[in-house]
Backbone as JSON, one array per atom type, in Angstrom:
{
  "sequence": "XXXXXXXXXXXXXXXXXXXXXXXXXXXXXXXXXXXXXXXXXXXXXXXXXXXXXXXXXXXXXXXXXXXXXXXXXXXXXXXXXXXXXXXXXXXXXXXXXXXXXXXXXXXXXXXXXXXXXXXXXXXXXXXXXXXXXXXXXXXXXXXXXXXXXXXXXXXXXXXXXXXXXXXXXXXXXXXXXXXXXXXXXXXXXXXXXXXXXXXXXXXXXXXXXXXXXXXXXXXXXXXXXXXXXXXXXXXXXXXXXXXXXXXXXXXXXXXXX",
  "N": [[0.02, -101.11, 38.32], [-2.42, -101.02, 37.28], [-3.34, -101.69, 33.97], [-5.98, -100.4, 32.13], [-7.3, -98.66, 29.68], [-8.5, -95.26, 29.55], [-10.55, -93.6, 27.16], [-10.64, -90.61, 27.9], [-9.42, -88.5, 30.55], [-10.27, -89.33, 33.63], [-12.61, -87.06, 36.16], [-12.45, -88.55, 39.52], [-14.9, -89.2, 42.07], [-16.43, -90.53, 45.99], [-18.32, -90.78, 47.06], [-19.03, -93.16, 51.06], [-19.88, -93.57, 53.84], [-18.7, -95.69, 55.53], [-15.17, -95.61, 56.85], [-13.34, -97.85, 56.03], [-13.86, -98.64, 54.2], [-14.09, -96.99, 52.3], [-11.49, -95.81, 51.68], [-9.92, -98.18, 50.9], [-12.13, -98.6, 48.82], [-11.17, -96.01, 46.47], [-7.95, -97.16, 47.03], [-8.33, -98.99, 45.59], [-9.19, -97.48, 42.64], [-6.74, -96.25, 42.58], [-5.21, -97.17, 41.08], [-5.66, -97.89, 37.99], [-5.66, -96.29, 34.63], [-5.28, -92.67, 34.06], [-7.36, -92.47, 35.43], [-8.86, -90.09, 37.38], [-8.42, -89.37, 41.41], [-10.76, -86.92, 42.96], [-12.36, -86.36, 45.07], [-13.04, -87.26, 48.55], [-16.13, -88.52, 50.52], [-17.68, -88.2, 53.18], [-20.89, -88.29, 53.94], [-23.82, -87.63, 52.69], [-24.63, -84.41, 52.06], [-22.29, -83.89, 52.47], [-20.89, -84.86, 50.33], [-22.8, -83.15, 48.11], [-22.12, -80.78, 48.71], [-18.97, -81.34, 47.12], [-19.7, -81.66, 44.57], [-20.89, -79.55, 43.69], [-18.79, -77.61, 44.07], [-17.02, -79.03, 42.33], [-17.58, -80.81, 40.28], [-16.98, -83.18, 39.51], [-16.61, -86.48, 36.98], [-17.34, -89.13, 37.16], [-18.82, -90.48, 39.9], [-19.18, -92.71, 43.24], [-21.16, -93.95, 45.04], [-22.47, -94.69, 47.96], [-25.62, -95.45, 48.99], [-26.43, -96.23, 51.56], [-26.02, -93.28, 53.6], [-25.9, -91.79, 56.02], [-27.39, -88.63, 57.54], [-28.03, -87.49, 54.35], [-29.15, -89.66, 52.26], [-27.63, -91.42, 49.55], [-29.12, -92.27, 46.9], [-30.73, -89.75, 48.07], [-29.4, -88.43, 47.86], [-27.98, -88.27, 45.3], [-30.23, -88.24, 43.88], [-30.44, -84.74, 43.89], [-27.92, -83.66, 43.23], [-28.44, -83.87, 40.33], [-30.65, -82.37, 39.49], [-29.58, -80.38, 39.99], [-27.87, -79.39, 37.95], [-27.08, -81.12, 37.31], [-24.24, -84.06, 35.58], [-23.22, -86.16, 35.94], [-21.35, -89.8, 35.16], [-23.21, -92.25, 37.29], [-22.39, -94.17, 39.99], [-23.67, -96.69, 41.83], [-22.61, -97.99, 45.14], [-23.49, -100.17, 46.93], [-24.38, -102.97, 49.77], [-26.7, -104.44, 49.27], [-28.96, -106.19, 46.97], [-31.49, -105.58, 46.48], [-31.46, -102.2, 46.36], [-31.48, -101.89, 42.91], [-32.91, -101.47, 41.74], [-34.7, -99.17, 41.93], [-31.55, -96.96, 41.68], [-30.77, -97.44, 39.48], [-32.82, -96.18, 38.1], [-32.68, -93.8, 38.44], [-30.37, -93.44, 36.34], [-28.68, -94.28, 37.02], [-25.47, -95.61, 35.18], [-23.71, -97.88, 36.82], [-24.76, -100.49, 39.32], [-23.19, -101.89, 41.88], [-22.67, -103.92, 44.03], [-21.62, -104.35, 47.34], [-18.7, -106.12, 48.75], [-16.65, -104.63, 46.9], [-14.58, -104.95, 43.96], [-11.53, -105.42, 42.37], [-11.5, -106.74, 40.35], [-14.8, -106.31, 38.81], [-14.87, -103.37, 39.2], [-12.93, -102.83, 37.43], [-15.09, -104.27, 35.37], [-17.36, -101.94, 35.18], [-15.93, -99.79, 33.97], [-14.69, -100.96, 31.84], [-17.59, -100.24, 30.39], [-18.5, -97.45, 31.32], [-15.69, -96.22, 29.36], [-17.24, -98.32, 26.93], [-19.22, -96.21, 27.23], [-18.47, -94.12, 26.81], [-17.16, -93.85, 23.45], [-19.25, -94.22, 22.53], [-20.99, -91.87, 22.84], [-18.86, -90.49, 20.93], [-18.68, -91.58, 18.41], [-21.69, -90.46, 18.75], [-21.66, -87.57, 18.65], [-19.77, -87.52, 16.44], [-21.06, -87.4, 14.15], [-23.4, -85.86, 14.45], [-22.26, -83.76, 14.09], [-20.78, -84.13, 11.42], [-23.8, -84.14, 10.58], [-24.17, -80.9, 9.88], [-22.46, -79.71, 9.15], [-22.57, -80.64, 6.42], [-22.31, -81.43, 3.3], [-24.22, -80.01, 2.52], [-25.15, -77.86, 3.39], [-24.32, -74.23, 4.99], [-24.07, -73.05, 7.63], [-24.21, -69.65, 9.4], [-23.01, -66.74, 12.36], [-26.17, -65.04, 13.55], [-26.31, -62.99, 14.9], [-27.1, -63.96, 18.82], [-27.36, -66.23, 17.59], [-27.2, -69.23, 15.97], [-27.84, -70.37, 12.37], [-28.63, -71.94, 9.8], [-27.9, -72.8, 7.11], [-28.96, -73.28, 2.98], [-27.23, -74.86, 0.77], [-27.67, -74.42, -2.3], [-29.85, -73.14, -2.1], [-28.38, -70.31, -2.45], [-28.06, -67.29, -3.34], [-26.5, -65.01, -3.82], [-24.53, -62.71, -2.37], [-22.92, -60.35, -0.88], [-20.7, -57.93, 0.71], [-21.44, -55.27, 2.75], [-21.5, -52.63, 4.94], [-19.47, -52.91, 6.89], [-21.25, -56.04, 6.73], [-21.68, -58.67, 6.24], [-24.35, -60.16, 3.0], [-26.15, -62.2, 3.37], [-27.56, -63.24, 0.58], [-30.79, -65.5, -0.33], [-33.61, -68.01, -2.67], [-35.5, -67.79, -0.59], [-35.22, -66.9, 1.95], [-33.34, -63.4, 3.76], [-30.17, -62.73, 4.78], [-28.01, -61.09, 7.68], [-24.79, -61.84, 8.83], [-22.1, -60.85, 10.29], [-19.71, -62.31, 9.16], [-16.74, -61.73, 7.45], [-15.9, -61.82, 3.78], [-14.02, -62.81, 2.67], [-14.43, -65.47, 5.36], [-16.8, -66.45, 4.43], [-16.17, -66.59, 2.06], [-15.13, -69.86, 2.22], [-15.74, -71.74, 4.02], [-17.61, -71.58, 1.93], [-17.16, -74.1, -0.05], [-16.99, -74.73, -3.19], [-18.11, -75.85, -6.55], [-19.96, -73.84, -7.84], [-19.31, -71.98, -6.55], [-18.67, -68.04, -6.62], [-16.28, -65.9, -5.98], [-16.72, -62.43, -8.2], [-16.18, -60.18, -6.84], [-15.15, -57.56, -5.05], [-17.24, -57.36, -3.19], [-18.57, -59.05, -3.49], [-19.41, -62.28, -3.21], [-21.01, -64.67, -5.65], [-23.92, -67.78, -6.48], [-23.29, -69.36, -9.05], [-25.13, -70.5, -11.15], [-27.59, -69.6, -10.44], [-27.28, -66.76, -12.08], [-28.14, -65.24, -14.74], [-27.78, -63.25, -16.91], [-24.94, -61.58, -17.69], [-24.54, -58.24, -18.12], [-23.3, -55.13, -19.21], [-22.63, -52.01, -17.83], [-22.23, -49.83, -18.27], [-18.6, -48.13, -17.93], [-16.35, -49.41, -18.51], [-17.76, -51.32, -16.3], [-19.2, -54.62, -15.05], [-22.68, -55.65, -14.36], [-24.33, -58.52, -12.55], [-27.36, -60.29, -12.87], [-29.82, -62.22, -12.1], [-31.54, -65.18, -11.62], [-34.13, -65.35, -10.61], [-34.01, -63.28, -8.72], [-35.12, -59.56, -7.75], [-31.77, -58.17, -7.31], [-28.42, -57.05, -7.68], [-25.26, -58.1, -8.22], [-21.73, -57.02, -8.49], [-19.48, -57.65, -11.02], [-16.14, -57.84, -11.41], [-13.28, -56.2, -13.95], [-11.56, -57.38, -14.9], [-13.03, -60.74, -13.99], [-15.13, -61.03, -14.9], [-13.96, -60.6, -18.1], [-12.8, -63.67, -17.47], [-14.86, -64.88, -17.24], [-16.06, -64.36, -20.0], [-14.56, -65.42, -21.31], [-14.07, -67.89, -20.94], [-16.64, -69.0, -21.88], [-16.11, -68.94, -24.51], [-16.82, -66.31, -25.14], [-16.21, -63.16, -27.35], [-15.03, -60.29, -25.1], [-15.63, -57.32, -24.94], [-13.23, -54.73, -24.14]],
  "CA": [[-0.16, -99.94, 38.07], [-3.79, -102.07, 36.42], [-3.32, -101.55, 32.33], [-6.5, -99.72, 30.9], [-6.92, -96.56, 28.97], [-10.09, -95.12, 29.28], [-10.34, -92.78, 26.2], [-9.79, -89.04, 27.98], [-8.75, -88.62, 31.88], [-12.13, -88.86, 34.09], [-12.73, -87.09, 37.37], [-13.92, -88.83, 40.18], [-15.27, -88.73, 43.5], [-16.28, -91.61, 45.82], [-19.38, -91.16, 48.25], [-18.88, -93.86, 52.03], [-19.13, -93.25, 55.22], [-17.26, -96.09, 56.27], [-13.53, -94.44, 57.08], [-11.92, -98.95, 55.51], [-14.08, -98.78, 52.32], [-13.9, -95.66, 51.74], [-10.02, -96.41, 51.98], [-10.34, -99.25, 49.86], [-12.37, -98.19, 46.78], [-9.83, -95.35, 47.12], [-6.64, -97.54, 46.62], [-8.25, -99.28, 43.97], [-9.4, -96.42, 41.93], [-5.46, -94.9, 42.32], [-4.99, -98.31, 40.14], [-6.57, -97.8, 37.09], [-4.45, -95.38, 34.33], [-6.24, -92.01, 33.47], [-8.69, -91.98, 37.11], [-8.47, -88.57, 39.06], [-9.4, -89.71, 42.22], [-10.73, -85.56, 43.09], [-12.37, -86.18, 46.29], [-14.22, -88.3, 49.23], [-16.53, -87.5, 51.52], [-18.85, -89.47, 54.05], [-22.5, -88.91, 54.28], [-24.58, -87.36, 50.88], [-24.85, -83.41, 52.43], [-21.35, -83.38, 51.81], [-22.0, -84.74, 48.32], [-24.05, -81.91, 47.03], [-21.14, -79.73, 48.3], [-18.89, -81.61, 46.3], [-19.79, -82.18, 44.16], [-21.28, -78.05, 43.61], [-17.09, -76.6, 44.27], [-15.5, -79.91, 41.43], [-18.38, -80.91, 38.88], [-16.61, -84.74, 38.82], [-16.79, -86.77, 35.82], [-17.9, -90.06, 37.69], [-19.62, -90.07, 41.02], [-19.11, -93.73, 42.97], [-21.29, -93.37, 46.16], [-23.14, -95.52, 49.1], [-26.96, -95.65, 48.65], [-27.52, -95.85, 52.96], [-25.27, -92.4, 54.23], [-26.25, -90.92, 57.59], [-27.63, -87.26, 56.52], [-29.29, -87.58, 53.09], [-29.43, -91.06, 51.5], [-27.03, -92.24, 48.33], [-29.6, -91.62, 46.01], [-31.25, -88.71, 47.85], [-28.02, -87.53, 47.45], [-28.02, -87.89, 43.9], [-30.98, -87.02, 43.14], [-29.97, -82.62, 44.04], [-26.67, -83.69, 42.39], [-29.01, -84.21, 39.27], [-31.25, -80.91, 39.72], [-28.69, -78.53, 40.08], [-27.6, -79.79, 36.93], [-24.93, -81.74, 37.25], [-24.71, -84.92, 34.65], [-21.73, -87.68, 35.76], [-21.39, -91.61, 35.52], [-23.35, -92.23, 38.66], [-22.36, -95.76, 39.51], [-23.92, -96.52, 43.19], [-21.91, -98.89, 46.27], [-24.46, -101.08, 48.69], [-23.79, -104.48, 50.45], [-27.57, -105.16, 48.96], [-29.49, -106.06, 45.4], [-33.01, -105.21, 46.72], [-32.03, -101.63, 45.3], [-30.95, -102.28, 42.72], [-34.04, -100.0, 40.84], [-34.31, -97.38, 41.62], [-30.88, -96.28, 40.88], [-31.24, -97.17, 37.35], [-34.13, -95.23, 37.8], [-31.55, -92.25, 38.66], [-29.59, -93.17, 35.33], [-26.86, -94.82, 37.73], [-25.0, -96.67, 34.77], [-23.84, -99.34, 37.55], [-24.88, -100.92, 40.33], [-21.96, -102.27, 42.28], [-22.64, -105.05, 45.27], [-20.11, -104.52, 47.93], [-17.08, -105.44, 48.86], [-16.3, -103.81, 45.57], [-13.03, -105.93, 43.55], [-10.88, -104.52, 41.25], [-12.27, -106.36, 38.49], [-16.12, -105.86, 38.99], [-15.36, -102.55, 38.91], [-12.55, -102.7, 35.24], [-16.15, -104.04, 34.7], [-17.45, -100.89, 35.1], [-14.96, -99.5, 33.83], [-15.19, -101.19, 30.54], [-18.54, -99.65, 30.3], [-17.63, -96.43, 30.93], [-14.85, -96.55, 28.26], [-17.85, -97.87, 25.96], [-20.41, -95.45, 27.03], [-17.7, -92.17, 25.44], [-16.8, -94.33, 22.89], [-20.91, -94.75, 21.6], [-20.79, -90.43, 22.74], [-18.32, -90.39, 20.27], [-19.97, -91.91, 17.76], [-22.63, -89.48, 17.85], [-21.08, -86.66, 18.24], [-19.21, -86.78, 15.17], [-22.46, -87.68, 13.01], [-23.8, -84.81, 14.56], [-21.21, -82.87, 13.86], [-21.45, -84.07, 9.83], [-25.06, -83.23, 9.62], [-24.26, -80.16, 10.29], [-21.91, -79.89, 8.75], [-22.48, -81.14, 5.16], [-22.06, -80.38, 1.95], [-25.05, -79.32, 1.29], [-25.46, -76.57, 3.95], [-23.31, -73.74, 5.9], [-24.23, -72.86, 8.92], [-23.96, -68.7, 9.92], [-23.28, -66.06, 13.17], [-26.35, -64.15, 13.2], [-26.44, -62.07, 16.28], [-26.11, -64.32, 19.19], [-28.11, -67.42, 17.53], [-26.63, -69.96, 14.97], [-28.99, -69.9, 10.88], [-28.47, -73.14, 8.89], [-28.46, -72.12, 5.03], [-28.71, -74.3, 2.28], [-26.06, -73.89, -0.19], [-28.26, -74.58, -2.79], [-30.5, -72.3, -2.04], [-27.9, -68.94, -2.03], [-28.34, -66.78, -5.06], [-25.21, -64.26, -3.12], [-23.26, -63.38, -0.87], [-22.85, -59.5, -0.72], [-20.38, -57.36, 1.81], [-21.54, -53.79, 3.06], [-21.24, -51.67, 6.28], [-19.0, -54.41, 7.47], [-21.53, -56.56, 7.36], [-21.44, -59.67, 4.46], [-25.9, -60.26, 2.85], [-26.75, -63.52, 2.11], [-29.85, -63.12, -0.36], [-31.38, -66.78, -1.1], [-33.85, -68.25, -2.96], [-36.42, -67.07, 0.66], [-34.32, -64.99, 2.45], [-32.31, -62.9, 3.67], [-29.36, -62.35, 6.56], [-27.45, -60.65, 7.8], [-24.13, -61.51, 9.48], [-20.86, -60.13, 11.19], [-18.07, -62.7, 8.79], [-16.18, -61.35, 6.37], [-16.37, -63.01, 2.82], [-13.0, -64.97, 3.28], [-15.01, -66.84, 5.71], [-17.99, -67.3, 4.75], [-15.81, -68.71, 0.48], [-13.71, -70.68, 3.02], [-17.28, -71.87, 4.42], [-18.73, -72.21, 0.2], [-16.02, -74.51, -0.99], [-18.37, -75.05, -4.31], [-17.67, -75.19, -7.4], [-20.32, -72.68, -8.69], [-20.08, -70.56, -5.9], [-17.38, -67.46, -7.62], [-15.86, -64.41, -5.71], [-17.42, -61.97, -8.56], [-15.65, -58.77, -7.16], [-14.32, -57.4, -3.67], [-17.47, -57.1, -1.87], [-19.27, -60.53, -3.77], [-19.74, -63.68, -3.91], [-22.37, -65.29, -6.41], [-24.27, -68.82, -7.02], [-22.55, -69.39, -10.31], [-26.17, -71.48, -11.15], [-28.5, -68.84, -10.44], [-26.79, -66.43, -12.73], [-29.5, -65.4, -15.98], [-27.57, -62.36, -17.23], [-23.78, -60.33, -16.97], [-24.78, -57.03, -18.22], [-22.66, -53.78, -18.95], [-23.44, -50.74, -16.23], [-20.75, -48.38, -18.62], [-17.14, -47.31, -18.32], [-16.36, -50.91, -18.79], [-17.7, -51.98, -15.01], [-20.5, -54.88, -15.11], [-23.34, -56.08, -13.32], [-24.97, -60.04, -13.08], [-28.61, -60.77, -12.83], [-29.91, -63.09, -11.42], [-33.12, -65.43, -12.53], [-35.24, -65.76, -9.36], [-34.19, -62.58, -7.56], [-34.72, -57.92, -8.97], [-30.98, -57.83, -6.73], [-27.94, -57.43, -8.66], [-23.94, -58.23, -8.45], [-21.45, -56.88, -8.91], [-18.71, -57.89, -11.32], [-14.85, -57.04, -11.93], [-13.79, -56.31, -15.72], [-10.89, -58.77, -15.16], [-14.28, -61.94, -13.71], [-15.92, -60.68, -16.85], [-13.53, -61.22, -18.55], [-12.42, -64.48, -17.42], [-15.98, -65.36, -17.33], [-17.06, -63.98, -21.08], [-13.26, -66.11, -22.15], [-14.54, -69.68, -20.79], [-17.54, -69.39, -22.96], [-15.72, -67.97, -26.1], [-17.57, -65.35, -26.34], [-15.53, -62.2, -27.26], [-14.63, -59.46, -23.93], [-14.44, -55.68, -25.71], [-13.62, -53.79, -23.18]],
  "C": [[-1.76, -101.53, 36.87], [-3.15, -101.31, 34.99], [-5.3, -101.38, 31.46], [-6.47, -98.25, 31.34], [-8.44, -96.26, 29.05], [-9.58, -93.45, 27.81], [-9.85, -90.79, 26.48], [-9.72, -89.44, 29.73], [-10.25, -88.21, 32.59], [-12.4, -89.03, 35.38], [-13.6, -87.96, 38.31], [-14.14, -88.95, 41.49], [-16.14, -89.93, 44.24], [-17.05, -91.0, 46.91], [-19.56, -92.06, 49.49], [-17.99, -93.91, 52.21], [-18.19, -94.05, 55.93], [-15.52, -96.48, 56.11], [-12.8, -96.19, 55.63], [-12.64, -98.59, 53.89], [-14.19, -98.21, 52.23], [-12.34, -95.91, 51.09], [-9.82, -96.4, 51.21], [-10.76, -98.74, 48.06], [-10.56, -96.83, 45.75], [-8.2, -95.81, 46.57], [-6.73, -97.7, 44.81], [-8.43, -98.01, 42.52], [-7.72, -95.62, 41.25], [-5.02, -96.3, 41.04], [-4.81, -98.49, 38.98], [-5.76, -96.61, 36.55], [-6.28, -94.64, 33.84], [-7.51, -92.0, 34.26], [-7.92, -91.32, 37.52], [-9.14, -89.19, 40.13], [-10.08, -87.73, 42.42], [-11.41, -85.7, 44.81], [-12.83, -87.4, 47.33], [-14.75, -87.7, 49.92], [-17.6, -88.54, 51.84], [-20.33, -89.47, 54.57], [-22.97, -87.74, 52.76], [-24.89, -85.96, 51.27], [-23.13, -83.06, 51.82], [-20.74, -84.21, 50.03], [-22.41, -84.43, 48.16], [-22.8, -80.88, 46.79], [-19.78, -79.89, 47.87], [-18.7, -81.08, 45.44], [-20.11, -80.79, 43.14], [-19.84, -77.3, 43.7], [-16.21, -78.39, 42.91], [-15.65, -80.03, 40.36], [-17.33, -81.96, 38.72], [-17.62, -85.59, 37.7], [-18.38, -88.7, 36.18], [-18.04, -89.94, 39.75], [-19.62, -91.94, 41.64], [-20.4, -93.06, 44.47], [-22.4, -94.75, 47.02], [-24.14, -94.99, 48.51], [-26.85, -95.27, 50.57], [-25.99, -95.77, 53.36], [-25.92, -92.33, 55.4], [-27.01, -89.47, 56.71], [-28.63, -86.79, 56.15], [-27.86, -89.24, 52.19], [-28.08, -91.57, 50.12], [-28.03, -91.4, 46.73], [-30.57, -90.87, 46.2], [-30.08, -87.3, 47.39], [-27.93, -86.75, 46.39], [-28.93, -87.35, 42.77], [-30.74, -84.52, 42.41], [-28.53, -82.56, 43.32], [-27.3, -83.0, 40.73], [-29.75, -82.93, 39.02], [-30.68, -79.67, 39.09], [-27.91, -78.31, 38.68], [-25.85, -79.77, 36.09], [-24.72, -83.28, 36.5], [-23.51, -86.07, 34.75], [-22.69, -88.5, 36.11], [-21.77, -91.57, 36.44], [-23.31, -94.29, 38.97], [-22.77, -95.63, 41.5], [-23.2, -98.49, 44.22], [-23.32, -99.65, 47.31], [-23.89, -102.77, 48.79], [-25.78, -105.53, 49.9], [-28.3, -105.34, 47.19], [-30.38, -105.35, 45.33], [-32.52, -102.92, 46.17], [-31.37, -101.47, 44.39], [-31.52, -101.13, 41.21], [-33.83, -99.64, 40.62], [-32.53, -96.36, 41.62], [-30.88, -96.44, 39.69], [-32.41, -96.75, 36.89], [-34.2, -94.02, 37.75], [-30.91, -92.39, 37.56], [-28.36, -93.06, 36.44], [-26.55, -95.68, 36.65], [-24.71, -98.12, 35.94], [-24.09, -99.47, 38.54], [-24.07, -102.5, 40.96], [-22.33, -103.14, 43.61], [-21.0, -105.33, 46.31], [-19.67, -106.44, 48.57], [-16.95, -105.53, 47.29], [-14.11, -104.92, 45.22], [-12.94, -105.82, 42.23], [-11.8, -104.98, 39.49], [-13.71, -106.17, 38.21], [-15.21, -104.48, 38.99], [-14.06, -101.91, 37.95], [-14.59, -102.33, 34.77], [-17.32, -102.96, 34.03], [-16.8, -99.37, 34.0], [-15.04, -98.96, 32.09], [-16.57, -100.68, 30.02], [-19.07, -98.78, 29.86], [-16.72, -96.21, 29.08], [-16.41, -96.45, 26.42], [-19.21, -96.93, 25.36], [-19.84, -94.2, 26.09], [-17.29, -92.42, 24.21], [-18.68, -94.13, 21.2], [-20.68, -92.76, 21.24], [-20.37, -90.16, 22.0], [-18.49, -89.64, 18.43], [-20.04, -90.57, 17.42], [-22.38, -88.24, 17.95], [-20.81, -86.21, 16.83], [-20.18, -87.14, 13.83], [-23.09, -86.63, 12.85], [-22.99, -83.91, 13.82], [-20.88, -83.06, 11.67], [-22.51, -83.62, 9.26], [-25.01, -82.14, 9.74], [-23.28, -79.1, 9.5], [-21.71, -80.03, 7.45], [-22.62, -80.73, 4.75], [-23.11, -79.47, 1.49], [-25.31, -78.02, 2.49], [-24.3, -75.66, 4.58], [-24.19, -73.68, 6.77], [-23.19, -70.98, 8.98], [-23.18, -68.48, 11.5], [-24.69, -65.28, 12.91], [-27.13, -63.89, 14.71], [-26.32, -62.54, 16.88], [-27.23, -66.71, 18.55], [-26.85, -68.24, 16.0], [-28.07, -70.28, 13.62], [-28.31, -71.38, 10.41], [-28.79, -72.92, 7.99], [-27.84, -73.67, 3.8], [-28.25, -73.54, 1.27], [-26.44, -73.67, -1.48], [-28.83, -73.17, -3.31], [-30.7, -70.12, -2.4], [-27.84, -68.27, -3.21], [-27.25, -65.41, -4.9], [-24.99, -64.2, -2.19], [-22.61, -61.74, -0.59], [-21.88, -58.42, 1.11], [-20.42, -55.64, 1.72], [-21.89, -53.04, 3.5], [-20.67, -52.92, 6.55], [-19.98, -55.18, 8.35], [-21.43, -57.8, 6.14], [-23.4, -59.68, 4.84], [-25.67, -60.41, 2.53], [-27.72, -63.38, 1.75], [-29.85, -64.95, -0.68], [-32.58, -66.63, -1.19], [-35.23, -67.69, -1.95], [-36.66, -66.96, 1.44], [-33.26, -64.58, 2.71], [-31.37, -63.03, 4.73], [-28.87, -62.01, 6.21], [-26.22, -61.28, 8.76], [-22.73, -60.65, 9.72], [-19.45, -60.85, 10.43], [-18.25, -61.61, 8.2], [-17.18, -62.53, 5.07], [-15.22, -63.78, 2.79], [-13.91, -65.47, 4.22], [-15.93, -67.48, 5.35], [-17.42, -68.02, 3.15], [-14.83, -69.83, 1.25], [-14.92, -72.15, 3.48], [-17.85, -72.97, 3.16], [-17.76, -73.01, -0.29], [-16.77, -76.08, -2.66], [-18.45, -74.96, -5.24], [-18.7, -74.09, -8.26], [-20.57, -72.23, -7.64], [-17.78, -69.26, -6.08], [-16.73, -65.88, -7.19], [-16.12, -63.73, -7.63], [-16.68, -59.96, -8.62], [-15.71, -58.45, -5.51], [-16.07, -56.93, -3.2], [-18.78, -58.28, -2.76], [-18.87, -61.11, -4.18], [-20.89, -64.26, -4.63], [-22.36, -66.54, -6.97], [-23.86, -68.84, -8.46], [-24.67, -69.77, -10.86], [-27.07, -70.64, -11.21], [-28.33, -67.62, -11.67], [-27.94, -66.09, -14.04], [-28.64, -64.2, -16.56], [-26.1, -61.45, -16.67], [-23.73, -59.03, -17.89], [-23.38, -55.29, -18.26], [-23.0, -52.56, -18.29], [-22.23, -49.33, -17.1], [-19.27, -48.05, -18.2], [-17.07, -48.61, -17.8], [-16.87, -51.51, -17.41], [-19.29, -52.76, -15.94], [-21.28, -54.88, -14.26], [-24.07, -57.97, -13.76], [-26.29, -59.2, -12.1], [-27.82, -62.2, -12.55], [-31.48, -63.94, -11.6], [-34.23, -65.24, -11.26], [-34.38, -64.18, -8.31], [-33.64, -61.03, -8.69], [-32.9, -57.72, -8.65], [-29.88, -58.12, -7.87], [-26.16, -57.91, -8.19], [-23.14, -57.49, -8.92], [-19.45, -57.71, -10.31], [-16.79, -57.4, -12.12], [-15.13, -57.48, -13.21], [-12.71, -57.61, -15.44], [-11.99, -60.31, -14.9], [-14.15, -61.72, -15.05], [-15.11, -61.18, -17.3], [-12.69, -62.46, -19.16], [-13.52, -65.81, -18.12], [-16.12, -65.76, -19.51], [-15.58, -65.85, -21.95], [-13.87, -68.18, -22.27], [-15.87, -70.07, -21.24], [-17.53, -68.87, -24.41], [-16.29, -66.83, -26.41], [-16.49, -64.1, -25.94], [-15.72, -61.15, -26.09], [-14.87, -58.14, -24.88], [-15.05, -54.65, -24.61], [-13.75, -52.05, -23.18]]
}
């Protein structure tokens, strides 16, 4: 067994019209760790059907095949929405430019050798590494600490954290009020509170989360209840007596119960 470890297990298909060459390539692939051979075919039509049914990660494709040649078959596979790694096989160098125009990641001149095949898989390994790094960077940007994301219907909406004034739970929806807009989501307050892991956000009441940076006043409204007013909004939020007492204590202000 050749000890070459890909990042993930990859499903591979081979399209080669010469039976002995196809068998030889399959034998080489069987010696590479984390490679699963899911099918092999002898012409372009069979390749298209195989991809439709199995959606492989990698295609090894002979350029010169009967019925439909390898380049045409790969073009149709891409048109169908599949995006496997493409490696073309041929006995001639003259097709190299055409191969790379079809976004092939490699081009191997037959006879295929294990050393050459391993170079191809090293290239795939490097592409996987780069893709994973890019995905991690995208995730970091999308989930950075200066914004949160919420589900709004069938969409995902990103909201700048500093713009959030308050969140109110009402009629089985959470209403997020910002300086410029208002958003509704079915996410509950606990879910939103977990996303808002910032010291300025405070659950003032069972139905309200407020941004302390936007508070302008805490006013009594009768029956020992209090409300919060904000600098840039006429909306108000409730604050429980216990939480009001806590804030007053932090500010060294007497609390009149």
